[in-house]
Amino acid sequence: MATETIFLDTDAKARRGFLLALGAYLLWGLLPFYMKAVAHLPLAEVIAHRVVWSVPIAAVVLVWAGRTADFKAALRSPRTIAMAALTAALISVNWGIYVWAIAVDRTVETALGYYINPLVSVVVGALLLGERLDRLQIAAVVLAAVAVAVLTIEGGKLPWVSLALAFSFAAYGFFRKTLPIGPSQGFLLEVLLLSVPALGYIVYLTATGQDHIISSSGADTALLIGCGPVTSVPLLLFAFGAKLLRLSTIGIMQYIAPTMLFLIAVLIFNEPFGTTQAVAFALIWAALAIYSWSMLAKARRASAR
């Protein structure tokens, strides 16, 4: 009876984790619509408001979760603050490129970047952590490199938007692991650190009449305030959901958002998608299929032990 209860509790946690993570990925997948809505606003101002309005939401969630003690301890650690400042800078770069790319009709490239990201993370783990790659993982990385080469040769330049998004987020994930605090505490610490320059910039814009929060229409005000929830809510949903799921499940689910990005870019935003892009995406999808198969095989072997 006790064993049956344990299995029921485990299944319930897995279902809750799946729904939380699914909500996060669906919101991330729909985010381009919001970014299009704020595309007429200055990029720096949008990023500043993403930061500032994320602070109260992250703080409320932290208090609700009863994790304030860990956060207070982090504030007393110079090393933790320094590492959080680094991860905050990396995620800011990622946000900035993402918002800009959506605004200038390069959503297809953002989708490619987030497809490539897991493979970049594998390479980072091999180079910096000494993690060994199996044959399937090596094959996946090679296919991704070929896809980048195809785009580079055809376009005459590196697909820098995709690569910058992939590498900045992979670097963020790598250094984020070094923070000795949980994801919700880490997120609050990051946005709190970023809020200092962000709030200063907003005050400057307001004082000089260049802002869009007070000096503009009510619609712009609402959009800028809404940047906080659309940024923080999916991140927090993912943070809580990931704790309840297997890594292999998260690994498969992470393709939901870039797939939505890709479909929105091509079918709704009508961005160009020619033969070269089709070949590159086919190579990436093949690489991800191989990578996922390798990951699932490892998970099955681990559970069989």
Tab-separated table of C-alpha atoms in Angstrom:
chain	number	residue	atom	x	y	z
A	1	MET	CA	0.000	0.000	0.000
A	2	ALA	CA	2.832	2.376	0.913
A	3	THR	CA	4.644	1.565	-2.338
A	4	GLU	CA	1.483	2.251	-4.334
A	5	THR	CA	1.125	5.633	-2.612
A	6	ILE	CA	4.703	6.541	-3.514
A	7	PHE	CA	4.075	5.734	-7.190
A	8	LEU	CA	0.849	7.774	-7.182
A	9	ASP	CA	2.661	10.740	-5.621
A	10	THR	CA	5.450	10.436	-8.197
A	11	ASP	CA	2.974	10.341	-11.093
A	12	ALA	CA	1.111	13.364	-9.720
A	13	LYS	CA	4.343	15.330	-9.401
A	14	ALA	CA	5.361	14.360	-12.929
A	15	ARG	CA	1.998	15.487	-14.318
A	16	ARG	CA	2.209	18.778	-12.435
A	17	GLY	CA	5.766	19.298	-13.622
A	18	PHE	CA	4.762	18.513	-17.208
A	19	LEU	CA	1.895	21.024	-17.133
A	20	LEU	CA	4.087	23.735	-15.603
A	21	ALA	CA	6.886	23.178	-18.145
A	22	LEU	CA	4.385	22.943	-21.003
A	23	GLY	CA	2.879	26.268	-19.948
A	24	ALA	CA	6.353	27.818	-19.965
A	25	TYR	CA	7.229	26.536	-23.439
A	26	LEU	CA	3.852	27.542	-24.907
A	27	LEU	CA	4.245	31.072	-23.513
A	28	TRP	CA	7.780	31.262	-24.916
A	29	GLY	CA	6.457	30.036	-28.242
A	30	LEU	CA	3.817	32.784	-28.333
A	31	LEU	CA	6.222	35.511	-27.187
A	32	PRO	CA	6.979	36.749	-30.759
A	33	PHE	CA	3.467	38.195	-30.952
A	34	TYR	CA	4.182	40.357	-27.904
A	35	MET	CA	7.604	41.344	-29.211
A	36	LYS	CA	5.984	42.437	-32.477
A	37	ALA	CA	3.568	44.578	-30.480
A	38	VAL	CA	6.471	46.454	-28.824
A	39	ALA	CA	8.632	46.567	-31.979
A	40	HIS	CA	7.860	50.264	-32.481
A	41	LEU	CA	9.417	51.092	-29.082
A	42	PRO	CA	13.174	51.601	-28.517
A	43	LEU	CA	14.979	48.321	-27.850
A	44	ALA	CA	16.848	49.549	-24.755
A	45	GLU	CA	13.635	50.831	-23.199
A	46	VAL	CA	11.867	47.512	-23.773
A	47	ILE	CA	14.749	45.598	-22.155
A	48	ALA	CA	14.797	47.992	-19.202
A	49	HIS	CA	11.102	47.477	-18.563
A	50	ARG	CA	11.438	43.699	-18.944
A	51	VAL	CA	13.859	43.863	-16.040
A	52	VAL	CA	12.135	46.366	-13.773
A	53	TRP	CA	8.641	44.859	-13.977
A	54	SER	CA	10.009	41.349	-13.448
A	55	VAL	CA	11.325	42.267	-9.987
A	56	PRO	CA	7.993	42.483	-8.098
A	57	ILE	CA	6.692	39.273	-9.699
A	58	ALA	CA	9.852	37.341	-8.843
A	59	ALA	CA	9.794	38.754	-5.298
A	60	VAL	CA	6.164	37.756	-4.709
A	61	VAL	CA	6.822	34.209	-5.950
A	62	LEU	CA	9.887	33.917	-3.710
A	63	VAL	CA	7.930	35.004	-0.632
A	64	TRP	CA	5.069	32.669	-1.559
A	65	ALA	CA	7.514	29.759	-1.930
A	66	GLY	CA	9.129	30.574	1.429
A	67	ARG	CA	12.633	30.890	-0.039
A	68	THR	CA	13.572	34.286	1.349
A	69	ALA	CA	16.212	32.900	3.741
A	70	ASP	CA	18.292	31.504	0.850
A	71	PHE	CA	17.976	34.800	-0.986
A	72	LYS	CA	19.130	36.825	2.037
A	73	ALA	CA	22.137	34.518	2.402
A	74	ALA	CA	22.991	35.050	-1.278
A	75	LEU	CA	22.966	38.814	-0.802
A	76	ARG	CA	25.682	38.437	1.842
A	77	SER	CA	27.956	36.463	-0.512
A	78	PRO	CA	30.171	38.595	-2.796
A	79	ARG	CA	30.974	35.540	-4.932
A	80	THR	CA	27.305	34.732	-5.479
A	81	ILE	CA	26.549	38.339	-6.383
A	82	ALA	CA	29.496	38.422	-8.819
A	83	MET	CA	28.339	35.208	-10.520
A	84	ALA	CA	24.757	36.488	-10.655
A	85	ALA	CA	26.012	39.697	-12.275
A	86	LEU	CA	27.711	37.595	-14.974
A	87	THR	CA	24.622	35.472	-15.660
A	88	ALA	CA	22.467	38.610	-15.637
A	89	ALA	CA	24.712	40.170	-18.282
A	90	LEU	CA	24.534	37.034	-20.441
A	91	ILE	CA	20.746	36.789	-20.285
A	92	SER	CA	20.491	40.511	-21.074
A	93	VAL	CA	22.514	39.975	-24.261
A	94	ASN	CA	20.242	37.070	-25.164
A	95	TRP	CA	17.083	39.109	-24.499
A	96	GLY	CA	18.404	42.069	-26.480
A	97	ILE	CA	19.242	40.030	-29.581
A	98	TYR	CA	15.930	38.193	-29.375
A	99	VAL	CA	13.785	41.338	-29.095
A	100	TRP	CA	15.720	43.052	-31.902
A	101	ALA	CA	15.533	40.012	-34.211
A	102	ILE	CA	11.756	39.734	-33.851
A	103	ALA	CA	11.342	43.460	-34.512
A	104	VAL	CA	13.359	43.336	-37.758
A	105	ASP	CA	11.650	40.214	-39.159
A	106	ARG	CA	14.364	37.684	-38.355
A	107	THR	CA	12.207	35.308	-36.327
A	108	VAL	CA	13.292	32.316	-38.441
A	109	GLU	CA	16.853	32.939	-37.295
A	110	THR	CA	15.773	33.046	-33.654
A	111	ALA	CA	14.061	29.676	-34.090
A	112	LEU	CA	17.237	28.232	-35.589
A	113	GLY	CA	19.252	29.639	-32.691
A	114	TYR	CA	17.108	27.947	-30.066
A	115	TYR	CA	17.135	24.697	-32.049
A	116	ILE	CA	20.947	24.802	-32.092
A	117	ASN	CA	21.190	25.669	-28.387
A	118	PRO	CA	21.036	22.102	-26.975
A	119	LEU	CA	23.809	21.001	-29.311
A	120	VAL	CA	25.928	24.008	-28.351
A	121	SER	CA	25.391	23.106	-24.694
A	122	VAL	CA	26.682	19.592	-25.416
A	123	VAL	CA	29.844	21.039	-26.980
A	124	VAL	CA	30.311	23.446	-24.055
A	125	GLY	CA	29.994	20.539	-21.630
A	126	ALA	CA	32.596	18.555	-23.564
A	127	LEU	CA	35.083	21.428	-23.821
A	128	LEU	CA	34.725	22.980	-20.372
A	129	LEU	CA	33.511	20.126	-18.172
A	130	GLY	CA	35.279	17.218	-19.846
A	131	GLU	CA	32.000	15.440	-20.603
A	132	ARG	CA	32.436	12.635	-23.132
A	133	LEU	CA	30.327	12.665	-26.279
A	134	ASP	CA	29.039	9.398	-27.708
A	135	ARG	CA	28.955	8.694	-31.444
A	136	LEU	CA	25.369	9.877	-31.862
A	137	GLN	CA	26.076	13.173	-30.111
A	138	ILE	CA	29.156	13.757	-32.258
A	139	ALA	CA	27.082	13.035	-35.379
A	140	ALA	CA	24.427	15.513	-34.212
A	141	VAL	CA	26.999	18.239	-33.622
A	142	VAL	CA	28.566	17.616	-37.056
A	143	LEU	CA	25.154	17.906	-38.757
A	144	ALA	CA	24.500	21.186	-36.943
A	145	ALA	CA	27.901	22.489	-38.068
A	146	VAL	CA	27.084	21.514	-41.659
A	147	ALA	CA	23.775	23.417	-41.393
A	148	VAL	CA	25.611	26.536	-40.238
A	149	ALA	CA	28.121	26.097	-43.071
A	150	VAL	CA	25.297	25.832	-45.631
A	151	LEU	CA	23.760	29.085	-44.409
A	152	THR	CA	27.158	30.786	-44.286
A	153	ILE	CA	28.160	29.780	-47.830
A	154	GLU	CA	24.794	30.699	-49.333
A	155	GLY	CA	24.395	33.980	-47.443
A	156	GLY	CA	28.056	35.005	-47.596
A	157	LYS	CA	28.176	35.536	-43.826
A	158	LEU	CA	27.697	33.640	-40.584
A	159	PRO	CA	24.102	33.361	-39.322
A	160	TRP	CA	25.204	35.465	-36.363
A	161	VAL	CA	21.747	35.980	-34.869
A	162	SER	CA	21.211	32.234	-34.511
A	163	LEU	CA	24.730	31.620	-33.227
A	164	ALA	CA	24.642	34.550	-30.793
A	165	LEU	CA	21.343	33.364	-29.314
A	166	ALA	CA	22.543	29.768	-29.047
A	167	PHE	CA	25.931	30.561	-27.518
A	168	SER	CA	24.709	33.285	-25.151
A	169	PHE	CA	21.989	31.017	-23.756
A	170	ALA	CA	24.382	28.058	-23.520
A	171	ALA	CA	26.867	30.252	-21.643
A	172	TYR	CA	24.054	31.474	-19.397
A	173	GLY	CA	23.067	27.881	-18.604
A	174	PHE	CA	26.681	26.893	-17.925
A	175	PHE	CA	27.408	29.732	-15.505
A	176	ARG	CA	23.912	29.598	-13.996
A	177	LYS	CA	24.786	26.161	-12.622
A	178	THR	CA	27.513	27.759	-10.516
A	179	LEU	CA	25.025	29.838	-8.525
A	180	PRO	CA	24.540	28.082	-5.159
A	181	ILE	CA	20.862	29.055	-5.004
A	182	GLY	CA	17.660	27.823	-6.573
A	183	PRO	CA	16.228	29.032	-9.886
A	184	SER	CA	13.601	31.365	-8.407
A	185	GLN	CA	16.107	32.966	-6.021
A	186	GLY	CA	18.654	33.233	-8.829
A	187	PHE	CA	16.174	34.884	-11.167
A	188	LEU	CA	15.224	37.487	-8.548
A	189	LEU	CA	18.890	38.190	-7.833
A	190	GLU	CA	19.629	38.619	-11.552
A	191	VAL	CA	16.766	41.012	-12.241
A	192	LEU	CA	17.451	42.889	-9.007
A	193	LEU	CA	21.036	43.532	-10.104
A	194	LEU	CA	19.906	44.507	-13.590
A	195	SER	CA	17.199	46.778	-12.193
A	196	VAL	CA	19.779	49.295	-10.947
A	197	PRO	CA	20.949	50.430	-14.426
A	198	ALA	CA	17.515	49.672	-15.926
A	199	LEU	CA	15.678	51.895	-13.454
A	200	GLY	CA	18.298	54.622	-13.856
A	201	TYR	CA	17.788	54.527	-17.622
A	202	ILE	CA	14.005	54.718	-17.263
A	203	VAL	CA	14.304	57.691	-14.890
A	204	TYR	CA	16.622	59.420	-17.387
A	205	LEU	CA	14.187	58.848	-20.263
A	206	THR	CA	11.295	60.135	-18.174
A	207	ALA	CA	13.192	63.212	-17.003
A	208	THR	CA	14.122	64.137	-20.572
A	209	GLY	CA	10.679	63.405	-22.015
A	210	GLN	CA	11.962	60.526	-24.170
A	211	ASP	CA	10.072	57.797	-22.350
A	212	HIS	CA	7.057	55.821	-23.511
A	213	ILE	CA	5.776	54.840	-20.071
A	214	ILE	CA	4.358	58.260	-19.082
A	215	SER	CA	4.805	60.539	-22.078
A	216	SER	CA	3.194	58.127	-24.544
A	217	SER	CA	-0.190	56.491	-25.041
A	218	GLY	CA	-1.892	54.223	-22.534
A	219	ALA	CA	-1.345	51.307	-24.889
A	220	ASP	CA	2.436	51.780	-24.823
A	221	THR	CA	2.353	52.077	-21.028
A	222	ALA	CA	0.463	48.804	-20.742
A	223	LEU	CA	2.796	47.070	-23.182
A	224	LEU	CA	5.905	48.163	-21.279
A	225	ILE	CA	4.488	47.103	-17.919
A	226	GLY	CA	3.436	43.802	-19.482
A	227	CYS	CA	7.049	43.110	-20.438
A	228	GLY	CA	7.582	42.005	-16.841
A	229	PRO	CA	4.960	39.238	-16.705
A	230	VAL	CA	5.709	37.903	-20.195
A	231	THR	CA	9.363	37.620	-19.162
A	232	SER	CA	9.103	36.308	-15.611
A	233	VAL	CA	6.022	34.064	-15.675
A	234	PRO	CA	7.341	31.468	-18.182
A	235	LEU	CA	10.769	31.471	-16.519
A	236	LEU	CA	9.223	30.783	-13.114
A	237	LEU	CA	6.840	28.157	-14.496
A	238	PHE	CA	9.795	26.393	-16.066
A	239	ALA	CA	11.857	26.649	-12.863
A	240	PHE	CA	9.178	24.928	-10.802
A	241	GLY	CA	8.242	22.432	-13.522
A	242	ALA	CA	11.801	21.324	-14.230
A	243	LYS	CA	12.253	20.258	-10.613
A	244	LEU	CA	9.474	17.677	-11.003
A	245	LEU	CA	10.520	16.223	-14.363
A	246	ARG	CA	13.248	13.952	-15.649
A	247	LEU	CA	16.012	15.625	-17.606
A	248	SER	CA	15.120	13.522	-20.650
A	249	THR	CA	11.545	14.857	-20.578
A	250	ILE	CA	12.775	18.439	-20.416
A	251	GLY	CA	15.200	17.657	-23.226
A	252	ILE	CA	12.372	16.664	-25.556
A	253	MET	CA	10.022	19.461	-24.483
A	254	GLN	CA	12.598	22.168	-25.189
A	255	TYR	CA	11.844	21.869	-28.922
A	256	ILE	CA	8.267	23.104	-28.445
A	257	ALA	CA	9.132	26.812	-28.314
A	258	PRO	CA	11.486	26.977	-31.347
A	259	THR	CA	9.003	24.926	-33.378
A	260	MET	CA	6.296	27.455	-32.544
A	261	LEU	CA	8.706	30.282	-33.396
A	262	PHE	CA	9.444	28.682	-36.751
A	263	LEU	CA	5.778	28.149	-37.632
A	264	ILE	CA	4.805	31.672	-36.575
A	265	ALA	CA	7.687	33.179	-38.576
A	266	VAL	CA	6.863	31.337	-41.804
A	267	LEU	CA	3.078	30.998	-41.668
A	268	ILE	CA	2.019	34.205	-39.882
A	269	PHE	CA	4.871	36.717	-40.200
A	270	ASN	CA	5.504	35.564	-43.796
A	271	GLU	CA	9.279	35.692	-43.427
A	272	PRO	CA	11.283	34.340	-46.392
A	273	PHE	CA	12.089	30.646	-46.208
A	274	GLY	CA	13.866	29.367	-49.296
A	275	THR	CA	15.649	26.201	-50.324
A	276	THR	CA	18.820	27.018	-48.389
A	277	GLN	CA	16.904	27.576	-45.149
A	278	ALA	CA	14.931	24.381	-45.777
A	279	VAL	CA	18.147	22.365	-46.179
A	280	ALA	CA	19.653	23.923	-43.051
A	281	PHE	CA	16.566	23.261	-40.947
A	282	ALA	CA	16.338	19.689	-42.256
A	283	LEU	CA	19.931	19.124	-41.112
A	284	ILE	CA	19.198	20.659	-37.701
A	285	TRP	CA	16.044	18.585	-37.247
A	286	ALA	CA	17.997	15.443	-38.155
A	287	ALA	CA	20.696	16.438	-35.679
A	288	LEU	CA	18.122	16.985	-32.934
A	289	ALA	CA	16.450	13.650	-33.680
A	290	ILE	CA	19.818	11.887	-33.325
A	291	TYR	CA	20.640	13.844	-30.163
A	292	SER	CA	17.236	13.061	-28.620
A	293	TRP	CA	17.595	9.362	-29.439
A	294	SER	CA	20.984	9.330	-27.722
A	295	MET	CA	19.596	11.135	-24.680
A	296	LEU	CA	16.617	8.782	-24.358
A	297	ALA	CA	18.852	5.740	-24.752
A	298	LYS	CA	21.054	6.974	-21.914
A	299	ALA	CA	17.995	7.600	-19.732
A	300	ARG	CA	16.706	4.051	-20.375
A	301	ARG	CA	20.085	2.529	-19.502
A	302	ALA	CA	20.275	4.580	-16.313
A	303	SER	CA	16.765	3.565	-15.197
A	304	ALA	CA	17.532	-0.106	-15.917
A	305	ARG	CA	20.439	-0.153	-13.460
